[in-house]
Coordinates of C-alpha atoms in Angstrom, one line a residue:
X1 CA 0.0 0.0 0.0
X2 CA 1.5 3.3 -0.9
X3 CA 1.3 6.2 1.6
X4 CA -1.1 8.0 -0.4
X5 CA -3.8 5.4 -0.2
X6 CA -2.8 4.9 3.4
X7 CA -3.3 8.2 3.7
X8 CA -6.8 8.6 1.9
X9 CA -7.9 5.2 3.6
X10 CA -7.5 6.9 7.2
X11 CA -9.2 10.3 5.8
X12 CA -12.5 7.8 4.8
X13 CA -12.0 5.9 8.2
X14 CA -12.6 9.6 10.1
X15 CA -14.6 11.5 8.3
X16 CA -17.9 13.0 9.7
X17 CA -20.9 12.8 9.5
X18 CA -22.8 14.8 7.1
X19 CA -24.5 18.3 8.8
X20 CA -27.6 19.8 7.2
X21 CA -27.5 23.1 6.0
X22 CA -28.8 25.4 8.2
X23 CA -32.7 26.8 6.7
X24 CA -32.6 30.3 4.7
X25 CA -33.5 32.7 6.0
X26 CA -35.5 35.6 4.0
X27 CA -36.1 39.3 5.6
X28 CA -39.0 40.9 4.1
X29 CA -38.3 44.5 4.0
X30 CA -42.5 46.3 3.6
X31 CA -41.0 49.4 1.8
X32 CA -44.7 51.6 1.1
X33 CA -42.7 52.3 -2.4
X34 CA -40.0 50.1 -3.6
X35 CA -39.0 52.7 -5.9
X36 CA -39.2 55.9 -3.7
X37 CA -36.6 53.5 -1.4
X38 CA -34.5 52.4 -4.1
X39 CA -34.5 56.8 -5.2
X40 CA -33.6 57.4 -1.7
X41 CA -30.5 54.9 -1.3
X42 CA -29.2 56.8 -4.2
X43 CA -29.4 60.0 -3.6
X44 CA -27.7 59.1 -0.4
X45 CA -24.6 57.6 -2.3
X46 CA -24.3 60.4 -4.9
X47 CA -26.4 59.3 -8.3
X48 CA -29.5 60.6 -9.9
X49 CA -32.7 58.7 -11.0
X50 CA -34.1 59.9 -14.1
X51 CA -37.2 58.0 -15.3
X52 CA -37.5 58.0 -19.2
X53 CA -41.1 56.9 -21.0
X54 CA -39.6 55.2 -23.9
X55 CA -35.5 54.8 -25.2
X56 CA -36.3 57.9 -27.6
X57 CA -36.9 60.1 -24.7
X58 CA -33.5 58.7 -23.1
X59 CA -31.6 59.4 -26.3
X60 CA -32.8 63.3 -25.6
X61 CA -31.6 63.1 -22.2
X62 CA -28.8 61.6 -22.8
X63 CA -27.8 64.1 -25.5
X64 CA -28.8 66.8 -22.9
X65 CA -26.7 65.7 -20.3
X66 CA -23.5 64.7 -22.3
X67 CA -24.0 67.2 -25.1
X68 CA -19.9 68.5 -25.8
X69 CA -18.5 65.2 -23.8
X70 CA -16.5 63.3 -26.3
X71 CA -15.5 59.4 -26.1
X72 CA -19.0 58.4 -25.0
X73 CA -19.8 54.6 -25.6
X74 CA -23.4 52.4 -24.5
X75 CA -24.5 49.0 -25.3
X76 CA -27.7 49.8 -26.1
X77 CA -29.0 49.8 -29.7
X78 CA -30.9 53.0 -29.2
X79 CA -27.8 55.0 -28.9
X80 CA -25.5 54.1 -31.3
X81 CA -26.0 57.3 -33.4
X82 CA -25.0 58.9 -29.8
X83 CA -22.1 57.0 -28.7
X84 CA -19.0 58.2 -30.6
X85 CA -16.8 55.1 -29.1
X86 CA -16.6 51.9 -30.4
X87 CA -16.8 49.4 -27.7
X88 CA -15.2 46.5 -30.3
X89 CA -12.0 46.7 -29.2
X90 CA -9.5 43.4 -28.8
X91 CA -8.0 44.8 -25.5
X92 CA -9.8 46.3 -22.5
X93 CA -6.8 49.1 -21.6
X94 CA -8.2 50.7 -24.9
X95 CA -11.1 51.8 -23.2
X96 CA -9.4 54.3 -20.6
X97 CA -10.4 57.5 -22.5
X98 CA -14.0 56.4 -22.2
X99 CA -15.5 59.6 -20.6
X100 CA -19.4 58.4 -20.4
X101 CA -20.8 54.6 -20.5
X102 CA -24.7 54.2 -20.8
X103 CA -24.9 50.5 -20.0
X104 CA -28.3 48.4 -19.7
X105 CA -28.5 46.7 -16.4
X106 CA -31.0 44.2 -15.2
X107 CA -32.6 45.2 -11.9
X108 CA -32.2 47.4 -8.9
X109 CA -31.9 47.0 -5.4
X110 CA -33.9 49.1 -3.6
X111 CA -32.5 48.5 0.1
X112 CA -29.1 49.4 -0.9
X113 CA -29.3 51.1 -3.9
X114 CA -27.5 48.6 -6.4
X115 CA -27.6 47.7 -9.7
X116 CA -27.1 44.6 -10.9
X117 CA -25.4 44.4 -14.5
X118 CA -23.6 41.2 -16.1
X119 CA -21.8 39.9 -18.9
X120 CA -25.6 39.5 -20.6
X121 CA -25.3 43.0 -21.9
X122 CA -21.8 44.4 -21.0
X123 CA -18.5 43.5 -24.2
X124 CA -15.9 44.1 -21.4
X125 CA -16.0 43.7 -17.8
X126 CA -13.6 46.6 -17.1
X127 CA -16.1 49.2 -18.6
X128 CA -18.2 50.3 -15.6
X129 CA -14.7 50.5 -13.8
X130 CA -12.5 52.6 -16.1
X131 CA -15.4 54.8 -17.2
X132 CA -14.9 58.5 -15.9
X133 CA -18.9 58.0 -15.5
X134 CA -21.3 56.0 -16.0
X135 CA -25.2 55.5 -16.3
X136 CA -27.6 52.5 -15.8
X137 CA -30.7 51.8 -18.2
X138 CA -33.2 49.3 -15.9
X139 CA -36.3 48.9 -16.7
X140 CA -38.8 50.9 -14.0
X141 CA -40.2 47.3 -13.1
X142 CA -37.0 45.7 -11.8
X143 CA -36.5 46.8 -8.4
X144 CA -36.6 44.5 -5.9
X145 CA -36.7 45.6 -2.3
X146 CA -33.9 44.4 -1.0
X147 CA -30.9 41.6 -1.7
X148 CA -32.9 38.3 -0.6
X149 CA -34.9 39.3 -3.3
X150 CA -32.1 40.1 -5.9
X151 CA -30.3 36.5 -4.8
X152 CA -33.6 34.6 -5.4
X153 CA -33.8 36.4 -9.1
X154 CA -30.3 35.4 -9.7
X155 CA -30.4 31.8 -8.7
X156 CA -30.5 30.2 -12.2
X157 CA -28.2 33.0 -13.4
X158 CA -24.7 31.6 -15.1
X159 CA -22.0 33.5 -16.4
X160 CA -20.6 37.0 -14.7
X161 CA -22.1 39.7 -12.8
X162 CA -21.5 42.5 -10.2
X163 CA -23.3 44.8 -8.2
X164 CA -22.4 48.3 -8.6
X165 CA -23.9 51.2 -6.3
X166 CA -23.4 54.4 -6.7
X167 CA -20.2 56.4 -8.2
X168 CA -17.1 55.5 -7.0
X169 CA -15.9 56.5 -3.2
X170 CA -13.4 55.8 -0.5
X171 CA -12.7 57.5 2.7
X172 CA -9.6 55.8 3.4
X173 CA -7.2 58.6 4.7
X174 CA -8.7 60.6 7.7
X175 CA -12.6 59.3 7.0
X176 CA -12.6 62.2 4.4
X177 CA -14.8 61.1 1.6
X178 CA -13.7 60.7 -2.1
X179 CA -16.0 60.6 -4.9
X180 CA -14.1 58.7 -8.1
X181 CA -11.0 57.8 -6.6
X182 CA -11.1 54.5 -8.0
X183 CA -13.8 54.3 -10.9
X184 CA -16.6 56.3 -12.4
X185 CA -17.0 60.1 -10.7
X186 CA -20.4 59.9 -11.3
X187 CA -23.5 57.7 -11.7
X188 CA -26.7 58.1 -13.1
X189 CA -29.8 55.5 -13.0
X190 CA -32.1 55.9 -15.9
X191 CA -35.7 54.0 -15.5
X192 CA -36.9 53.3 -18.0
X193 CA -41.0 52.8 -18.5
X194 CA -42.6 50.0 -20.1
X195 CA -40.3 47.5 -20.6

């Protein structure tokens, strides 16, 4: 007998016995308005919720709120004859001069504020990182009230996927706050209606 299989045979000769796993737990979170809550969380972390009716109306506001910016790049159909960027690009350092993203994002959290966005509609996973800022398209019926909620919706969900909340901040040295110190300087939420 060889040391490893003496080895393995006294591993099965000790090992316990199986323990259930422990029942899950779920917290119900009675928010009289999800979406009031999730507008709230946000303001409180620095980004603006702009509800659009239809992805017409967010190509005007999106023109009005990043009319002169250059390098300006989105995933979504609906803006191409905005964005100015090409997001085909072989290597992911090429978007650093990226000033704004508009990204389409799945759902929101209303508890926290977070928006869930994953390789479903996003070319390069460095893009809501390197961005200088960055915007959300979810439609106005995805918020969920709080992260229970967003891990049941995600259960079946393969491939990758973050939460993101809010622009980027740190308050590292001296517990003085910094917005964009290691990602977007900015974040807006559009909702958009009937989708």
């Amino acid at each position: 007998m060889s040391s490893r299989d003496s080895i393995l045979g006294h591993i099965r000769q000790n090992k316990p016995e199986a323990t259930a796993l422990p029942a899950v737990t779920t917290f119900a979170s009675n928010f009289d308005n999800t979406e009031d809550k999730f507008r709230e969380m946000l303001g409180a972390i620095y980004t603006e919720v702009i509800v659009v009716k239809n992805r017409e109306e967010l190509a005007q506001k999106a023109e009005e709120l990043y009319k002169g910016i250059v390098n300006r790049a989105t995933t979504i159909p609906a803006l191409s004859a905005w964005a100015d960027f090409s997001l085909n690009v072989s290597d992911p350092h090429e978007l650093e001069t990226v000033e704004i993203a508009i990204l389409e994002a799945e759902f929101g959290v209303a508890e926290n504020g977070a928006v869930w966005i994953s390789d479903k509609y996003l070319p390069h996973r460095a893009l809501p990182f390197i961005t200088q800022n960055l915007a959300f398209v979810i439609p106005r019926n995805a918020l969920v009230d709080n992260m229970h909620e967003a891990y049941v919706r995600l259960q079946d969900t393969l491939g990758w996927g973050c939460f993101i909340a809010g622009p980027s901040k740190t308050a590292d040295i001296e517990q003085s706050l910094v917005i964009g110190a290691h990602g977007a300087r900015s974040m807006v939420v559009f909702l958009l209606e009937g989708e």
